[in-house]
CSV table of C-alpha atoms in Angstrom, one decimal:
chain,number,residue,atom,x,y,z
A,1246,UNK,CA,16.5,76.5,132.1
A,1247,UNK,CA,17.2,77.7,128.5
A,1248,UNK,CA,18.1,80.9,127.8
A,1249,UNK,CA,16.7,83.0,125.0
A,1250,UNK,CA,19.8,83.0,123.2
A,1251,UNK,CA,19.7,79.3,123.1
A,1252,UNK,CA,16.0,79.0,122.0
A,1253,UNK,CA,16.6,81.6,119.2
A,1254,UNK,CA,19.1,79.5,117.9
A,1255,UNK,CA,17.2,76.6,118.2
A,1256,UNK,CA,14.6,78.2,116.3
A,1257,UNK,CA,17.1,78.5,113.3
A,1258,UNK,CA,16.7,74.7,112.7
A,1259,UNK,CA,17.9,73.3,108.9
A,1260,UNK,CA,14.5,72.5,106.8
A,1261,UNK,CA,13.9,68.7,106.2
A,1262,UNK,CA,15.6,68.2,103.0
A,1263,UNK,CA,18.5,70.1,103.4
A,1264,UNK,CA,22.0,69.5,103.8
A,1265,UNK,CA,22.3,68.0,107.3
A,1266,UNK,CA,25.2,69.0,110.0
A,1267,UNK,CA,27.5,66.4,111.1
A,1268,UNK,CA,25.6,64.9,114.2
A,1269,UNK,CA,22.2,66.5,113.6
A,1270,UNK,CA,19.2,64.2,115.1
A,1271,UNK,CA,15.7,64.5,113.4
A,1272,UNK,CA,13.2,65.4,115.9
A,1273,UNK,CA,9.1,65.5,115.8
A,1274,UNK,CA,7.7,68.9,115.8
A,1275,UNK,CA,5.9,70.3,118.8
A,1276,UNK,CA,8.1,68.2,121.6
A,1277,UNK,CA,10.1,69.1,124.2
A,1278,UNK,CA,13.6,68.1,121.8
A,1279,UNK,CA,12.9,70.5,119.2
A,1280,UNK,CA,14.4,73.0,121.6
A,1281,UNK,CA,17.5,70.9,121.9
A,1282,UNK,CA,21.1,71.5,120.5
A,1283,UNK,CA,22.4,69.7,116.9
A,1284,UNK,CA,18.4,68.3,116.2
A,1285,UNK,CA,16.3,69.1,113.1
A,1286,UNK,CA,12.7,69.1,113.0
A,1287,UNK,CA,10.6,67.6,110.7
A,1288,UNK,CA,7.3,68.4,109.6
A,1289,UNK,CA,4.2,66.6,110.6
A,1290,UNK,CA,2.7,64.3,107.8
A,1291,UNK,CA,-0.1,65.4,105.1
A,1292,UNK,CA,-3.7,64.3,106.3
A,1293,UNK,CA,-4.4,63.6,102.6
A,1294,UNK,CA,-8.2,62.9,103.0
A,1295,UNK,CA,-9.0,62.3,99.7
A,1296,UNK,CA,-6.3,59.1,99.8
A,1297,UNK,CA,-7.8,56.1,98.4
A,1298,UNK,CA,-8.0,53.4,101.1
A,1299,UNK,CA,-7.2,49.7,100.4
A,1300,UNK,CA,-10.5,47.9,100.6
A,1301,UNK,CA,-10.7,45.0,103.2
A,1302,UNK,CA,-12.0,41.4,102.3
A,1303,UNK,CA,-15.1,41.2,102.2
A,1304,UNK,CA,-18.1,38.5,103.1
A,1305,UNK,CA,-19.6,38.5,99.3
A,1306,UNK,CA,-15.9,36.8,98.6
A,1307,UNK,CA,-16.1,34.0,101.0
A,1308,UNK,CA,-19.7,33.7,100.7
A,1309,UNK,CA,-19.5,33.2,96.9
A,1310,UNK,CA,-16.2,30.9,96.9
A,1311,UNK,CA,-19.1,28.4,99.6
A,1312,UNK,CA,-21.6,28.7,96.6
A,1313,UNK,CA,-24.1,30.5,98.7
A,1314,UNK,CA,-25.0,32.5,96.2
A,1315,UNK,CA,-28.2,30.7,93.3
A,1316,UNK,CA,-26.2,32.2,90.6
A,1317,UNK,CA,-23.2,30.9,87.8
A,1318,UNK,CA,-22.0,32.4,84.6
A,1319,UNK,CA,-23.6,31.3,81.4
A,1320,UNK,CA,-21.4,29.4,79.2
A,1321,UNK,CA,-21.0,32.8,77.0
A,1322,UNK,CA,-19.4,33.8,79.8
A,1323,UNK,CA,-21.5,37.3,79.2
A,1324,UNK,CA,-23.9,37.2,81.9
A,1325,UNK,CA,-25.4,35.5,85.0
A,1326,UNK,CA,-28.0,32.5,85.5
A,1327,UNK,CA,-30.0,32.6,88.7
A,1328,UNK,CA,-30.5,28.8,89.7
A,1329,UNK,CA,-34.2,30.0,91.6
A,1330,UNK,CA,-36.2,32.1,90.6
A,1331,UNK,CA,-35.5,35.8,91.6
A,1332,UNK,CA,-39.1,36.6,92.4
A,1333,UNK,CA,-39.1,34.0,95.8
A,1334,UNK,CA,-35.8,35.4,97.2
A,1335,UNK,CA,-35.0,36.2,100.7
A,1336,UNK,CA,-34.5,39.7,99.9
A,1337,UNK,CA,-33.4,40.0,103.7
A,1338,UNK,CA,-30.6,37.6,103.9
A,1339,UNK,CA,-29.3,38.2,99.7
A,1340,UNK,CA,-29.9,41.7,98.9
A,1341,UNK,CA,-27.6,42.8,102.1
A,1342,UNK,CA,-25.0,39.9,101.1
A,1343,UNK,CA,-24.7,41.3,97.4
A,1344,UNK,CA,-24.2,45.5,98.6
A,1345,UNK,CA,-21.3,43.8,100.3
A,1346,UNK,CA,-19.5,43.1,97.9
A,1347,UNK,CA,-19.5,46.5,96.0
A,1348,UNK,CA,-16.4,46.7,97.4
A,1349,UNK,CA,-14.3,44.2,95.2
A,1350,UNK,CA,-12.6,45.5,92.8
A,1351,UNK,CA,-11.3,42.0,91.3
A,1352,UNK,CA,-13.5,39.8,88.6
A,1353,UNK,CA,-15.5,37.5,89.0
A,1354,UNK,CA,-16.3,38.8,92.6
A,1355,UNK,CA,-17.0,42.4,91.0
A,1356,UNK,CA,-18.8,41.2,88.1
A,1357,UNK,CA,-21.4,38.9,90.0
A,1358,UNK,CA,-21.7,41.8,93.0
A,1359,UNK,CA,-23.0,44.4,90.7
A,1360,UNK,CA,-25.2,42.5,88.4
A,1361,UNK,CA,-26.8,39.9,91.0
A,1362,UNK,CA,-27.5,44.2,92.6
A,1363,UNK,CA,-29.1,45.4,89.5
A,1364,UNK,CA,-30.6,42.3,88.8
A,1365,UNK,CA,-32.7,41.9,92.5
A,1366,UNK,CA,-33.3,45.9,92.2
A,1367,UNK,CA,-34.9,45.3,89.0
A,1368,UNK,CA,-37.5,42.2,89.8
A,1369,UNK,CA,-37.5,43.3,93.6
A,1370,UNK,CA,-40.3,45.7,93.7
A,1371,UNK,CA,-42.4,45.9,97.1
A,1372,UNK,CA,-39.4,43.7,98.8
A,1373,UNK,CA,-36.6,46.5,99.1
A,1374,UNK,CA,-37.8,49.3,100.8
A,1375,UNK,CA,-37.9,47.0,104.2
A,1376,UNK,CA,-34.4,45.8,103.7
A,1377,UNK,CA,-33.0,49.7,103.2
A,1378,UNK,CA,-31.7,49.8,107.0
A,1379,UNK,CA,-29.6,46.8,106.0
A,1380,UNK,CA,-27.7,48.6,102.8
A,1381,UNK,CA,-26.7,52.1,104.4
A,1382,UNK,CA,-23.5,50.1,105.7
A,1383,UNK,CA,-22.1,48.4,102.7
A,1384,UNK,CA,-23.1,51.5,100.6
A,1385,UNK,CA,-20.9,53.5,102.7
A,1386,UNK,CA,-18.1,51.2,103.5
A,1387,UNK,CA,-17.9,51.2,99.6
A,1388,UNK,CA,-17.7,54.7,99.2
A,1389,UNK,CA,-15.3,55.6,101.7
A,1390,UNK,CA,-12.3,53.3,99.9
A,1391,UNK,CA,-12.2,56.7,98.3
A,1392,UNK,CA,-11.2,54.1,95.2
A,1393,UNK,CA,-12.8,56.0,91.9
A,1394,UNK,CA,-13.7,53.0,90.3
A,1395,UNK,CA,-15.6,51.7,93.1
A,1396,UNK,CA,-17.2,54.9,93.9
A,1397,UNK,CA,-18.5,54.9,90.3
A,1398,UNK,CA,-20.4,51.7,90.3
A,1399,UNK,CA,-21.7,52.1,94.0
A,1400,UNK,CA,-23.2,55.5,93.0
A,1401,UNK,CA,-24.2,53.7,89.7
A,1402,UNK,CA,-26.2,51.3,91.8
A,1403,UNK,CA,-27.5,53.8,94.6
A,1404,UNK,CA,-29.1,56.0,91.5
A,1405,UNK,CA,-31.3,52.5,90.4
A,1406,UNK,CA,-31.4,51.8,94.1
A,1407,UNK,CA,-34.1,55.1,94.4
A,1408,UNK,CA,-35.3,54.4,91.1
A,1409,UNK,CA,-36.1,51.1,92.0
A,1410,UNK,CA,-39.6,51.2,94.3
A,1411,UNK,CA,-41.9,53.7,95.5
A,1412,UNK,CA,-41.1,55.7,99.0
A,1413,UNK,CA,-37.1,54.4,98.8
A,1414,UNK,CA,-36.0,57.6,97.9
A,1415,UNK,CA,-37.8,59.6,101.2
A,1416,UNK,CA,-36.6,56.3,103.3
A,1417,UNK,CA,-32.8,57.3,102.2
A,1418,UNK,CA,-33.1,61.3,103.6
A,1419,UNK,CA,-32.3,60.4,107.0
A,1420,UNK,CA,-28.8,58.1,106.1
A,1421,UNK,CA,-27.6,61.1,103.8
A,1422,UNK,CA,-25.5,62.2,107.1
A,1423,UNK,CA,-23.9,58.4,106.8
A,1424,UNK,CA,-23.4,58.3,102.5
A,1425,UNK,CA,-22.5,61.6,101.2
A,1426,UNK,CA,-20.1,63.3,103.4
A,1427,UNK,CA,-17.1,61.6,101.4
A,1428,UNK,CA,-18.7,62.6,98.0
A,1429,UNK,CA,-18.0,66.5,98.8
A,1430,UNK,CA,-14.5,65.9,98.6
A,1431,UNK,CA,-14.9,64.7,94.9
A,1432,UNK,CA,-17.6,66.7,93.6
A,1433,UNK,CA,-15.3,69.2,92.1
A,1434,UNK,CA,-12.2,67.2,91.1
A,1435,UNK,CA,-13.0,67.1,87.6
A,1436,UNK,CA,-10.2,66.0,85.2
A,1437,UNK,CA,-8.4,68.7,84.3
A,1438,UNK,CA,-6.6,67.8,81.0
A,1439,UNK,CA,-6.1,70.8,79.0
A,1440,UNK,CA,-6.9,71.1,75.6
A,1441,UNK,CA,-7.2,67.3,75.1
A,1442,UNK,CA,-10.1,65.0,75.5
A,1443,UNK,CA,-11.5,63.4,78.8
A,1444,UNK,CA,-12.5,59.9,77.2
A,1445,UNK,CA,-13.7,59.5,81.0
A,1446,UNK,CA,-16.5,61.6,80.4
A,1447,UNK,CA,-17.7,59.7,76.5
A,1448,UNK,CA,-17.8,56.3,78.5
A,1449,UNK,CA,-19.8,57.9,81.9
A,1450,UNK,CA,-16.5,57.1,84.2
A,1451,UNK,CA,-15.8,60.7,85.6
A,1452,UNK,CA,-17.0,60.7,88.9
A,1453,UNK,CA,-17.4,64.5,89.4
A,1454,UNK,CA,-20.4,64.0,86.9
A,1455,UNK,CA,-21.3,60.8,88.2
A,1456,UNK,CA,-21.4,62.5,91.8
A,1457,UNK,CA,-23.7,65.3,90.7
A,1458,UNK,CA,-26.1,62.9,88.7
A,1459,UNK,CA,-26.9,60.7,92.2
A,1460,UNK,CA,-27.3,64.1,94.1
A,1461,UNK,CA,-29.8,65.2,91.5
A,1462,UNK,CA,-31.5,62.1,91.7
A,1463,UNK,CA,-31.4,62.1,95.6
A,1464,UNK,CA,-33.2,65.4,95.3
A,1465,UNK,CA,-36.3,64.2,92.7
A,1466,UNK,CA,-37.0,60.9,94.4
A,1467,UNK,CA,-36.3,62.4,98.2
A,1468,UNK,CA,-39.2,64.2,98.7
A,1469,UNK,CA,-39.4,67.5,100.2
A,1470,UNK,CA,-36.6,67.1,102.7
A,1471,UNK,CA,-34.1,65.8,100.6
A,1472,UNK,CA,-32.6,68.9,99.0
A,1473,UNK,CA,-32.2,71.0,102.4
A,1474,UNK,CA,-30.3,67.2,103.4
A,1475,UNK,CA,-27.9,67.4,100.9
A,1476,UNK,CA,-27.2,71.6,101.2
A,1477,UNK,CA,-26.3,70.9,104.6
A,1478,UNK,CA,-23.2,67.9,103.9
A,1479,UNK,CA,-22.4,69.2,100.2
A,1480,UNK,CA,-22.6,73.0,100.6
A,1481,UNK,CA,-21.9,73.7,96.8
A,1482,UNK,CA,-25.0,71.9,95.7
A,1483,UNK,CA,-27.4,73.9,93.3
A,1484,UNK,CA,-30.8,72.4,93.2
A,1485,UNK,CA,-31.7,70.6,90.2
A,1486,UNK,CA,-35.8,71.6,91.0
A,1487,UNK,CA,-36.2,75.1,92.1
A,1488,UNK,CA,-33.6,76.3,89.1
């Protein structure tokens, strides 16, 4: 049994960082040793939520390097060529395929990922509202790498996303639980550089701005639903309709 003079003095533990004793043993906090003789505690780690996370490989990589995909670079080397025509796609089995890879973050994967996206957005019409179930996954999995870059052209491509067809918009409300919780943890971090110039913001790359762009669009195109939606996840939100 310890005695409260020991567990005082166990209490008066050197802080991580400081000189050590001879013979002092680093301990976890919260356990049984931390009330042992000679040890020193150390604190428990930094949860650091906003830390960007390595993406993982993903399909679009190995399904492009098995030439799945009806696309090549033009010999400008400027943009892509679709092999069929873009009309009589399986917007089921491609559209998916191509959110996947808004992950990469490494050319040519990126480059053909995001403008084989805009491009089917653009001449899908009628064709993407059924395959919205199918997106809500990639969409988020590229999001949550927390990786500002990424985040950028994925919100990039959600705002054409509900631009893109009638009713896409309303059929996005009930997936905001699943998309935007990551974004309020970047909706406010807006570069702070003093009395210089944020460059980010002249070339559209500062994703505080981007973030409150998409919201705003969420809210036009989401019907009468959608702001109330996005209050609940992103509390700082100010409509861009009723003010």
């Amino acid at each position: 049994m310890v005695s409260g003079k020991e567990f005082r003095s166990s209490l008066r533990k050197p802080l991580p960082g400081a000189p050590k004793h001879k013979g002092c043993r680093i301990v976890p906090a919260f356990t049984i040793q931390a009330l042992q003789k000679g040890t020193c505690v150390i604190p428990p780690p930094r949860c650091n939520a906003s830390k960007e996370q390595p993406p993982k490989p993903t399909n679009f990589r190995n399904n492009y390097k098995r030439g799945d995909f009806p696309i090549a670079l033009e010999a400008n080397g400027t943009r892509i060529s679709w092999k069929a025509d873009i009309n009589k796609l399986d917007y089921h089995h491609y559209l998916p395929m191509f959110f996947d890879g808004l992950c990469e973050t490494e050319n040519p994967f990126k480059y053909f990922a995001q403008q084989g996206i805009h491009d089917m957005l653009t001449y899908g019409g009628p064709k993407i509202f059924p395959c919205i179930p199918q997106l809500i996954i990639p969409i988020k999995n590229a999001l949550n790498t927390k990786n500002k870059t990424v985040m950028c052209s994925t919100l990039r491509v959600l705002q054409h996303l509900v631009k893109s067809g009638d009713m896409i918009g309303e059929a996005l409300v009930p997936y905001y639980r699943q998309i935007l919780p990551v974004l309020n943890m970047f909706k406010e971090k807006n570069v702070n550089c003093g009395d210089g110039i944020d460059y980010t913001q002249m070339r559209g790359e500062n994703l505080a701005d981007i973030i409150n762009e998409t919201l705003e669009t969420l809210e036009r195109y989401g019907g009468e639903d959608a702001f109330i939606n996005i209050k609940y996840l992103i509390p700082t939100y100010e409509s861009c309709m009723m003010n």
